[in-house]
Tab-separated table of C-alpha atoms and ligand atoms in Angstrom:
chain	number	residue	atom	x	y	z
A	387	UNK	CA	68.734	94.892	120.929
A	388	UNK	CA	67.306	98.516	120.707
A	389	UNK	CA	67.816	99.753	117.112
A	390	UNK	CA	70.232	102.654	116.776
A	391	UNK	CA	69.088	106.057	116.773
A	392	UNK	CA	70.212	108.247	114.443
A	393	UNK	CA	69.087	111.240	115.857
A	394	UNK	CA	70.714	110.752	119.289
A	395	UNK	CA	74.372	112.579	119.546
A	396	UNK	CA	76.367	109.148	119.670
A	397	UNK	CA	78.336	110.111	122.543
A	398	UNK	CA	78.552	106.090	123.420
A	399	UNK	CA	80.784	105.850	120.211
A	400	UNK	CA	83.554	103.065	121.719
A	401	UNK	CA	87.080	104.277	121.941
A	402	UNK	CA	89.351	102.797	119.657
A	403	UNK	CA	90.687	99.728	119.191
A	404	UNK	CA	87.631	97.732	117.561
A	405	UNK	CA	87.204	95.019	120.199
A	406	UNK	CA	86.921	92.776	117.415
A	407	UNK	CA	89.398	90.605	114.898
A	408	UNK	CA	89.780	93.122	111.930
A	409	UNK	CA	92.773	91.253	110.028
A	410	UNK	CA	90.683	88.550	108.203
A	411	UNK	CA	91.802	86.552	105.528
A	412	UNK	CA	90.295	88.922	103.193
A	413	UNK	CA	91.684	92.227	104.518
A	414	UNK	CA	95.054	90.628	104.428
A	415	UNK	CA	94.914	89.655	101.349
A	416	UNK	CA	93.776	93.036	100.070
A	417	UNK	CA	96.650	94.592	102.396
A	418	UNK	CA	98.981	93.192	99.885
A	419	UNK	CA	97.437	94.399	96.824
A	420	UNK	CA	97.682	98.182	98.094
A	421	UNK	CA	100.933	97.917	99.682
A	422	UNK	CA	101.667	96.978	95.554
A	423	UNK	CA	100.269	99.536	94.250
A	424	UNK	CA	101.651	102.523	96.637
A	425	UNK	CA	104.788	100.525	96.423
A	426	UNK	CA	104.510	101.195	92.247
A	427	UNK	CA	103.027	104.476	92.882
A	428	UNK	CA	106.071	105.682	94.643
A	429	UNK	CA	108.383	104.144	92.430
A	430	UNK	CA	106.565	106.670	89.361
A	431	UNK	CA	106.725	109.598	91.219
A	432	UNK	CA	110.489	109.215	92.619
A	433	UNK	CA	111.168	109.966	88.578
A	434	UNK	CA	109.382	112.779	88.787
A	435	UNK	CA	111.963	116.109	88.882
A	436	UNK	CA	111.267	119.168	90.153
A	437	UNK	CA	109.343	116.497	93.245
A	438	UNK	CA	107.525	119.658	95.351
A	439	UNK	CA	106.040	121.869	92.484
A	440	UNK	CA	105.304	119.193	89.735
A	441	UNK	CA	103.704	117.231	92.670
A	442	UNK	CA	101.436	120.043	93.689
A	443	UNK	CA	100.262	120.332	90.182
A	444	UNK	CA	99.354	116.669	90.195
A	445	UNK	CA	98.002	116.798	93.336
A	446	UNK	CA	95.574	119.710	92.139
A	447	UNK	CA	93.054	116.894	91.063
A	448	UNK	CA	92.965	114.962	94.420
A	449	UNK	CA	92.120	118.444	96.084
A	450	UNK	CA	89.693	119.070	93.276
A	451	UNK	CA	87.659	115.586	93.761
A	452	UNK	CA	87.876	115.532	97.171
A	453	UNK	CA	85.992	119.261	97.224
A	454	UNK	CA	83.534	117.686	94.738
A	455	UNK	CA	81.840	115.082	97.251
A	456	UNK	CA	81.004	118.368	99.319
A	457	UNK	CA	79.445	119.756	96.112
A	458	UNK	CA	82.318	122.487	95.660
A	459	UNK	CA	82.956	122.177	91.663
A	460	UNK	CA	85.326	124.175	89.603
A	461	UNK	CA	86.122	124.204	86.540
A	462	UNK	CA	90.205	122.490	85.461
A	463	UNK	CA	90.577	125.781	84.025
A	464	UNK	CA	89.357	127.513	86.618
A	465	UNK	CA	91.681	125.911	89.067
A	466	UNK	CA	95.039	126.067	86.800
A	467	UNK	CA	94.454	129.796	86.164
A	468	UNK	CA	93.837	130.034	90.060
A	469	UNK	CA	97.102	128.039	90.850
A	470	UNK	CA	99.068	130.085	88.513
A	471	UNK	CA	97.416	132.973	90.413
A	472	UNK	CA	97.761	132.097	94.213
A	473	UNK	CA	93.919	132.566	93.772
A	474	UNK	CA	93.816	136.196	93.010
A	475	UNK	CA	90.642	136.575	91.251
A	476	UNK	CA	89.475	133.195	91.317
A	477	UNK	CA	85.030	132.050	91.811
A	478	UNK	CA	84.957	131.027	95.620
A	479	UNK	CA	84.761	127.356	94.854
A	480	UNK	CA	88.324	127.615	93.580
A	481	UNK	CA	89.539	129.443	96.650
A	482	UNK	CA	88.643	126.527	98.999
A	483	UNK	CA	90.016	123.793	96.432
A	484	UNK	CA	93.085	125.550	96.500
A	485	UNK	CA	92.953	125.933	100.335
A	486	UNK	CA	92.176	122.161	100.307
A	487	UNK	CA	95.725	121.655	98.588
A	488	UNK	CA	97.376	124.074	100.968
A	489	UNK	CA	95.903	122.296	103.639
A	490	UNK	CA	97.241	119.330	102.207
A	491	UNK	CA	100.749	120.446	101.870
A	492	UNK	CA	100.998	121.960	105.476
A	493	UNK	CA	100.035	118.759	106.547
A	494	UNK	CA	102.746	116.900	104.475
A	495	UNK	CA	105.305	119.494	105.764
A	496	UNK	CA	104.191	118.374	109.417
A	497	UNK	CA	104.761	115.364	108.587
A	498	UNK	CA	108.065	115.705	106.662
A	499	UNK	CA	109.052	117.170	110.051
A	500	UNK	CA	108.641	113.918	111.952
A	501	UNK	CA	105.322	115.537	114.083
A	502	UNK	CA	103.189	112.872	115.007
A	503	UNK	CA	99.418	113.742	114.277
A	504	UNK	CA	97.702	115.212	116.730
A	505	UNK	CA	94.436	117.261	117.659
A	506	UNK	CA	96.485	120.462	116.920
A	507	UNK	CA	96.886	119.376	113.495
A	508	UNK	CA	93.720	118.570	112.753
A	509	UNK	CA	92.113	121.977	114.206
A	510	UNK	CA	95.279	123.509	111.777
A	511	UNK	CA	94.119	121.565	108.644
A	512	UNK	CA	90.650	122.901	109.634
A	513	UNK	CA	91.329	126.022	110.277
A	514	UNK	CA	92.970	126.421	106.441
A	515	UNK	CA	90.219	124.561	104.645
A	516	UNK	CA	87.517	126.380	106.568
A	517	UNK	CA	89.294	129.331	107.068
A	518	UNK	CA	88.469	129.720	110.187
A	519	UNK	CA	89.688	130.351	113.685
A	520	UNK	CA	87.670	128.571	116.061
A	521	UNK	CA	88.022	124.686	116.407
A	522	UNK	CA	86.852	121.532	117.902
A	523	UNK	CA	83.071	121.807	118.490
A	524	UNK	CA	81.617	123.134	121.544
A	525	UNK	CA	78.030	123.949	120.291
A	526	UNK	CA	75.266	121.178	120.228
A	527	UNK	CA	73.010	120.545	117.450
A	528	UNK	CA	75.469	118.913	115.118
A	529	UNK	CA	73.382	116.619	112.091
A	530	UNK	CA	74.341	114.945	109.172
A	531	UNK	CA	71.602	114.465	106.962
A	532	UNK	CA	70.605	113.086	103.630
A	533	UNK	CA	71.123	116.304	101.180
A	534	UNK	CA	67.558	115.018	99.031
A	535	UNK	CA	65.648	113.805	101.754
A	536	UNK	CA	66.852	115.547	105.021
A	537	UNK	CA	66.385	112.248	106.935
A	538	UNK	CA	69.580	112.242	109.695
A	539	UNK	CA	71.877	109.952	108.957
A	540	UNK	CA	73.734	110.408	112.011
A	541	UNK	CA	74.348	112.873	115.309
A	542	UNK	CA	78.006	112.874	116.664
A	543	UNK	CA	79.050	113.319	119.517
A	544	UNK	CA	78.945	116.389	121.811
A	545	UNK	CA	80.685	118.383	124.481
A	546	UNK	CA	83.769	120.126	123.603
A	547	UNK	CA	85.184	117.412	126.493
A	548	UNK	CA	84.019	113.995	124.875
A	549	UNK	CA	85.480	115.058	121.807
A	550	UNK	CA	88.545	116.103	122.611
A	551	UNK	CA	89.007	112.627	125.125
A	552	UNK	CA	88.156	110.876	121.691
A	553	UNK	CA	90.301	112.422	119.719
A	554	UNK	CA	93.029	111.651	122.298
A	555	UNK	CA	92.499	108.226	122.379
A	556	UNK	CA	92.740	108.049	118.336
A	557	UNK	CA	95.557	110.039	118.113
A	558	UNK	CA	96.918	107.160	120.442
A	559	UNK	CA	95.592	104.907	118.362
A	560	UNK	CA	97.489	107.111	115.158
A	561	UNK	CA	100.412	106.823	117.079
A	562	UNK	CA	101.258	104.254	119.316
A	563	UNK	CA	103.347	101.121	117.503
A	564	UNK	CA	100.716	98.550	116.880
A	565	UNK	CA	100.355	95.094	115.361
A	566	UNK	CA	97.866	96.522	113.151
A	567	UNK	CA	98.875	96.793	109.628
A	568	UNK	CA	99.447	100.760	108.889
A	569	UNK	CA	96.683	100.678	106.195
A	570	UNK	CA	93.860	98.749	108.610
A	571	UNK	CA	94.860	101.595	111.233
A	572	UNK	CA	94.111	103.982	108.347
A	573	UNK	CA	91.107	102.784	107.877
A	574	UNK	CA	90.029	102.464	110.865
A	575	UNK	CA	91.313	105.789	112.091
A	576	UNK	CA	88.791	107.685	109.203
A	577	UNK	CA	86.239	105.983	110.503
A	578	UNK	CA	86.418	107.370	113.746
A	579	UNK	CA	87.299	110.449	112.432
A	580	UNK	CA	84.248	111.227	110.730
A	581	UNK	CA	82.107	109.659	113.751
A	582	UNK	CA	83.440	111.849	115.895
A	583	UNK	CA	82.868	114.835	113.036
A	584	UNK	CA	84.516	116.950	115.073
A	585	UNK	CA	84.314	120.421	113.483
A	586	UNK	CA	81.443	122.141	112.515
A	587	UNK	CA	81.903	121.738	108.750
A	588	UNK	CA	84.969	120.028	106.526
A	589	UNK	CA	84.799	116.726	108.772
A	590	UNK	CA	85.189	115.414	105.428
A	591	UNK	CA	87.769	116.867	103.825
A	592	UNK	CA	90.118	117.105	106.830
A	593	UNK	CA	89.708	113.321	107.173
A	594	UNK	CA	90.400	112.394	103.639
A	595	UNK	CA	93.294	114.497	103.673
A	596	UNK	CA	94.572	112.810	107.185
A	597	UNK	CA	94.316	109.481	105.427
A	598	UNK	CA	97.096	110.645	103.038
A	599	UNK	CA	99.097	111.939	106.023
A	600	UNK	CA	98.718	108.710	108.002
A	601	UNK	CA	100.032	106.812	104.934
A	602	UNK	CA	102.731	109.473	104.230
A	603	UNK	CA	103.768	109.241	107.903
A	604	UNK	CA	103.804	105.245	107.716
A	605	UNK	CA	106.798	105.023	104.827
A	606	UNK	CA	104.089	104.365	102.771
A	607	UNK	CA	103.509	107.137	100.316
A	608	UNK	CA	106.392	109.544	99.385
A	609	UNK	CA	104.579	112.580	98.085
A	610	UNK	CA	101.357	113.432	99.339
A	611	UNK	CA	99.200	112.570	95.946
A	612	UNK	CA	96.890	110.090	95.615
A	613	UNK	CA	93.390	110.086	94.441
A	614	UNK	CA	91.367	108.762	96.734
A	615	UNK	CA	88.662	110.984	96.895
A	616	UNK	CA	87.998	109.727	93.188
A	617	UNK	CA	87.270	106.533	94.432
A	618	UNK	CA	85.286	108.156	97.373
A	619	UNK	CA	83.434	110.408	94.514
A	620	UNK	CA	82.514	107.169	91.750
A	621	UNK	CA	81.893	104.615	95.092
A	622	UNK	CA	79.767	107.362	97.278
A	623	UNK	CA	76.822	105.143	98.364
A	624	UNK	CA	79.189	102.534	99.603
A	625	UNK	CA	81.152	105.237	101.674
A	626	UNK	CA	78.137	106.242	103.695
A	627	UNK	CA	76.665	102.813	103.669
A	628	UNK	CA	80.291	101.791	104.962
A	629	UNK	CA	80.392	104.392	107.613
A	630	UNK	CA	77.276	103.654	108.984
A	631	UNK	CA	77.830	100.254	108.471
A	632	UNK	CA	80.369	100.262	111.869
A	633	UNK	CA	78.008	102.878	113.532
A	634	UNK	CA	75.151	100.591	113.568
A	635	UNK	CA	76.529	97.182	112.732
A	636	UNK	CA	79.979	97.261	113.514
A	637	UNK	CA	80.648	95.891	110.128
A	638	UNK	CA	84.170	97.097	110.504
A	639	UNK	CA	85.087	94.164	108.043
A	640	UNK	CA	83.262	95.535	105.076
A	641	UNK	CA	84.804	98.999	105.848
A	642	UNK	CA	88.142	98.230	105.539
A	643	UNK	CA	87.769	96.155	103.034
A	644	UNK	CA	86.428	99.758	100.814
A	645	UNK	CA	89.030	102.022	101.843
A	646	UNK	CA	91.556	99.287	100.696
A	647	UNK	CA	89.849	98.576	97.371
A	648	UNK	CA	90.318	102.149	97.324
A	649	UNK	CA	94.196	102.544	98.166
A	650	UNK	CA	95.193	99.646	95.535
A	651	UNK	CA	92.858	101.135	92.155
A	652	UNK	CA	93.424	104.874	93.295
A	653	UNK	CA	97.350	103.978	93.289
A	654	UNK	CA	97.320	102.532	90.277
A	655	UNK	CA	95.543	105.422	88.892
A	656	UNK	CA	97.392	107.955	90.212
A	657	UNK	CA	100.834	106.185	88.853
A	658	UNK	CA	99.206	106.297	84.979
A	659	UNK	CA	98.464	109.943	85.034
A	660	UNK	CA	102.350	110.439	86.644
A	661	UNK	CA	103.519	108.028	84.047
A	662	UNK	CA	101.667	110.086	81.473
A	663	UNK	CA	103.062	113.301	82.517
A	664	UNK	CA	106.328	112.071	82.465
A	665	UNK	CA	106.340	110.936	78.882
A	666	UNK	CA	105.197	114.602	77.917
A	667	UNK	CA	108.064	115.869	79.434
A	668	UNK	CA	110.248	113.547	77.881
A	669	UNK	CA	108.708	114.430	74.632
A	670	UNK	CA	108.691	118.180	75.298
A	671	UNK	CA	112.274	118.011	76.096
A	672	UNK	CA	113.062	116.726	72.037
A	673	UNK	CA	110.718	119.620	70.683
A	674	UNK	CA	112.684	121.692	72.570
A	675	UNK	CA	116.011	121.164	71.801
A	676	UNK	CA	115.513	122.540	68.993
A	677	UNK	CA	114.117	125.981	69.684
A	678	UNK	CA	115.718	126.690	72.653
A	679	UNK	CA	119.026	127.497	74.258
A	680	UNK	CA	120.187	124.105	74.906
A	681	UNK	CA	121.997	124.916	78.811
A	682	UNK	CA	117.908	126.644	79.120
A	683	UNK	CA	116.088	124.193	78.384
A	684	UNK	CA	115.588	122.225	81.490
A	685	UNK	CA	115.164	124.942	83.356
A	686	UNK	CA	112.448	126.443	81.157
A	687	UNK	CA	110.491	123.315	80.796
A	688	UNK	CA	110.587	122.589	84.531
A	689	UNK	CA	108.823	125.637	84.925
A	690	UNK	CA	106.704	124.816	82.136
A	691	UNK	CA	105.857	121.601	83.819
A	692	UNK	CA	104.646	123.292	86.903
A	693	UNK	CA	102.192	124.996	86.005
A	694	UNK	CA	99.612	124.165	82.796
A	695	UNK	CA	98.714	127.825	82.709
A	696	UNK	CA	102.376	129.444	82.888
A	697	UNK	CA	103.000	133.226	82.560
A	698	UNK	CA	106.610	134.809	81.641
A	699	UNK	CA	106.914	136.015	85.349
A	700	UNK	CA	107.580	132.216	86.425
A	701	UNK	CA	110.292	132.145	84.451
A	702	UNK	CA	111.732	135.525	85.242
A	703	UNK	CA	111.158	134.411	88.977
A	704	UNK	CA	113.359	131.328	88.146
A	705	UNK	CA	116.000	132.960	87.363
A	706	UNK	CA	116.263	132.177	83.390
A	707	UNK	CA	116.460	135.923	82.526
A	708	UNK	CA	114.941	139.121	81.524
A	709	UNK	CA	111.195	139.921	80.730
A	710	UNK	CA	112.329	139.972	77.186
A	711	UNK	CA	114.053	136.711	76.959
A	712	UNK	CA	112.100	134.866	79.240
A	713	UNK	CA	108.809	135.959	76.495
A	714	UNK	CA	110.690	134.590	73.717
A	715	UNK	CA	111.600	131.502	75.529
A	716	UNK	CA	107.666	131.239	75.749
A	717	UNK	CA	106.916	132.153	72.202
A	718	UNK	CA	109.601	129.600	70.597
A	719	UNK	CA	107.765	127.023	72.435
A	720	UNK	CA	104.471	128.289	70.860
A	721	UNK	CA	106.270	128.132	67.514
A	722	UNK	CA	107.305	124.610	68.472
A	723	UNK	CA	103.427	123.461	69.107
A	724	UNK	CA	104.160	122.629	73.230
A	725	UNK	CA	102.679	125.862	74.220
A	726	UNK	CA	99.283	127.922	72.993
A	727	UNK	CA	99.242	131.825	74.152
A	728	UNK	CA	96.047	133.232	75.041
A	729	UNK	CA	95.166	136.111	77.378
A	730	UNK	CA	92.310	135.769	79.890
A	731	UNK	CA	91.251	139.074	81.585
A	732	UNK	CA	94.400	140.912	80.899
A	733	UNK	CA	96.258	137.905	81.477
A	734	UNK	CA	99.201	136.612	79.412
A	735	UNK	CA	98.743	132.621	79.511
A	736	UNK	CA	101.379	130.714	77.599
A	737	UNK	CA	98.883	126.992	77.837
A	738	UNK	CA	100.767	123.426	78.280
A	739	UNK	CA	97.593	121.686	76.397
A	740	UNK	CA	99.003	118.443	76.809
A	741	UNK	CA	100.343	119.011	80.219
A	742	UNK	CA	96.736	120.185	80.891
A	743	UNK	CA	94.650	117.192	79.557
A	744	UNK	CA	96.807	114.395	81.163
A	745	UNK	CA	96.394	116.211	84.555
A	746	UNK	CA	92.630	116.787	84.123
A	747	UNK	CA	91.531	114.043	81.755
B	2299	ATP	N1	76.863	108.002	108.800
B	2299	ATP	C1	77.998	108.672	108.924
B	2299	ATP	N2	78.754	108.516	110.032
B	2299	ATP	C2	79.895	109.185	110.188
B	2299	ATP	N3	80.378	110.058	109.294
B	2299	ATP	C3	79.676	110.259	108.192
B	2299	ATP	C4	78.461	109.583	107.940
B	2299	ATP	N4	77.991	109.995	106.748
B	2299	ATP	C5	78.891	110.875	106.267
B	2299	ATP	N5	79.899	111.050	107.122
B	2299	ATP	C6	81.100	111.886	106.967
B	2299	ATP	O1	80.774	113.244	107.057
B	2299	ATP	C7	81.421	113.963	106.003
B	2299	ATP	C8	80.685	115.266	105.725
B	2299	ATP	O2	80.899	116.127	106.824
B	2299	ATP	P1	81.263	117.661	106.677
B	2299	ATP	O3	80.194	118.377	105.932
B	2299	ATP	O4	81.673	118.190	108.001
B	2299	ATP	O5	82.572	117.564	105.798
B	2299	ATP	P2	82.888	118.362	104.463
B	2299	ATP	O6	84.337	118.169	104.174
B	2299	ATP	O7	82.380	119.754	104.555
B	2299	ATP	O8	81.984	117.573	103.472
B	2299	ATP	P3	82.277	116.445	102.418
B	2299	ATP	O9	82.919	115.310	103.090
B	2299	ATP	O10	80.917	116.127	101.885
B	2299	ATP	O11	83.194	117.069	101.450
B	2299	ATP	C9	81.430	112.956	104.871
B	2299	ATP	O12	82.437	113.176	103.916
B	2299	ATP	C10	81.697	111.667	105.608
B	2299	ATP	O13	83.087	111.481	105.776
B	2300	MG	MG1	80.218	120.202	104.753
């Protein structure tokens, strides 16, 4: 057989299914250990309160990581202060991690809304990330290459035409019922995502945050967080030796096998740092009770527990009172030790430390 070549748009790349067995003993197997783990995963963040804004603070990290394999690093404290900010003033790298997480959410929202996903979605998930207003590729020229060497690694597919009729057949694939255990499909599904690379830039990203969606969209995750770009981030090799694995050798096997490894540790993961952030809370609440308005104090500490880098105006836009009051709210939980005030460029900050470190640890 002729050897594949790389440098050839791969415009042969088979429609989906895999004409081959991909429930093996093994993948089966590890099926069950994920399905645990998301099962356990939801089960920690169902206690969560506040579920949308708490969430999206937690979720911060997966955005974070999952900018990181592109090379787009920020700083936690960076991020928080950008969060608490809506980005106003924040480096660059900041601005697409937090358009990563809006990306993220729009998607969850389309999903919440029982939309099936489709090729409009993904060109909208782009479209955020990127911030851009074009779409699916219609220029040629598209490489991926080894960053260090600049060998190609791969050409995908091209003509505006073949990628939109492959797209369509794994948005069938997405979406049709199927014997296929909902995490295989996953797996499967990134795959051919990010063979058929179909925008000019965030292929990545917009995959890893589909993966989420798909599982969100399958009963199996509640709340879009889970961290596995992490995973993706401390097993990189193996993801590019994976995907070019089924490329090459259509070792679909060993694939799915990684993205499930993935699902079950990143789960289990993801439910400590919830679990952690819940017993802060719980802890917060006792300091509390003693410094604040006792019918206040939920309502100040779930805004509080929104954001690690709170400012009064949170609380004044919650509802829990004036400018004045909602500062000395703030201040009696500096004098309690929960909170640390510091002002960055003209910025009041009253600092959850704790909140902070089990988020970013
Ligand atoms: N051999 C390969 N075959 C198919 N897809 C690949 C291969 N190697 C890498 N990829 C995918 O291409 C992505 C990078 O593409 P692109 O630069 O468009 O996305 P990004 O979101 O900007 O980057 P990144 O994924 O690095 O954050 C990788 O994350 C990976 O999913
Ligand atoms: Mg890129």
């Amino acid at each position: 057989m002729k050897p594949f070549d790389r440098t050839q748009p791969h415009n042969a790349l088979p429609l989906l299914p895999p004409p081959v067995e991909l429930e093996s003993k093994a993948v089966l197997k590890q099926v069950i250990a994920a399905r645990t783990a998301l099962a356990e995963l939801n089960g920690a963040a169902k206690l969560l309160p506040n579920q949308g804004v708490l969430i999206q603070a937690i979720g911060l990290q997966e955005a974070k990581l999952s900018s990181e394999i592109e090379n787009i690093v920020t700083t936690h404290d960076d991020l928080f202060r950008g969060f608490a900010n809506d980005g106003e003033g924040a480096s660059p790298e900041t601005k697409e991690v937090l358009r990563y997480q809006e990306a993220l959410w729009q998607g969850h929202e389309w999903v919440e809304q029982g939309l099936p996903l489709t090729t409009r979605l993904f060109e909208a998930l782009y479209q955020v990330v990127k911030q851009a207003d074009d779409g699916v590729r219609r220029l040629p020229g598209t490489r991926l290459a080894n960053p260090a060497t600049k060998e190609i690694i791969y050409s995908p597919p091209e003509g505006e035409t073949v990628i939109r009729d492959k797209l369509a057949n794994l948005e069938q694939f997405i979406n049709s019922p199927s014997e296929l255990d909902p995490l295989v499909r996953m797996a499967v599904a990134h795959y051919q995502f990010e063979a058929i690379h179909p925008f000019p830039d965030g292929n990545g990203r917009v995959g890893r945050i589909l993966n989420i969606l798909q599982m969100q969209s399958e009963g199996l995750l509640d709340v879009p967080i889970l961290y596995l770009s992490r995973y993706i981030i401390e097993n990189k090799g193996a993801y590019y030796r994976g995907l070019s694995g089924v490329t090459e050798r259509g070792e679909w096997e060993a694939w799915v096998l990684y993205l499930l490894r993935g699902v079950e540790s990143m789960a289990q993961v993801t439910r400590e740092r919830i679990q952690a952030v819940l017993a802060l809370m719980e802890l917060a609440h006792e300091q509390a009770q003693g410094v604040l308005p006792k019918v206040a104090v939920r309502g100040i500490l779930d805004v509080v527990f929104r954001h690690p880098y709170c400012k009064v105006r949170f609380l004044e836009q919650a509802g829990l009172g004036t400018r004045q009051t909602c500062t000395k709210y703030l201040r009696a939980l500096v004098s309690a030790g929960l909170l640390r005030e510091e002002t960055v460029w003209r910025e009041n900050y009253f600092i959850n430390d704790a909140f902070f470190e089990a988020l970013s640890r």
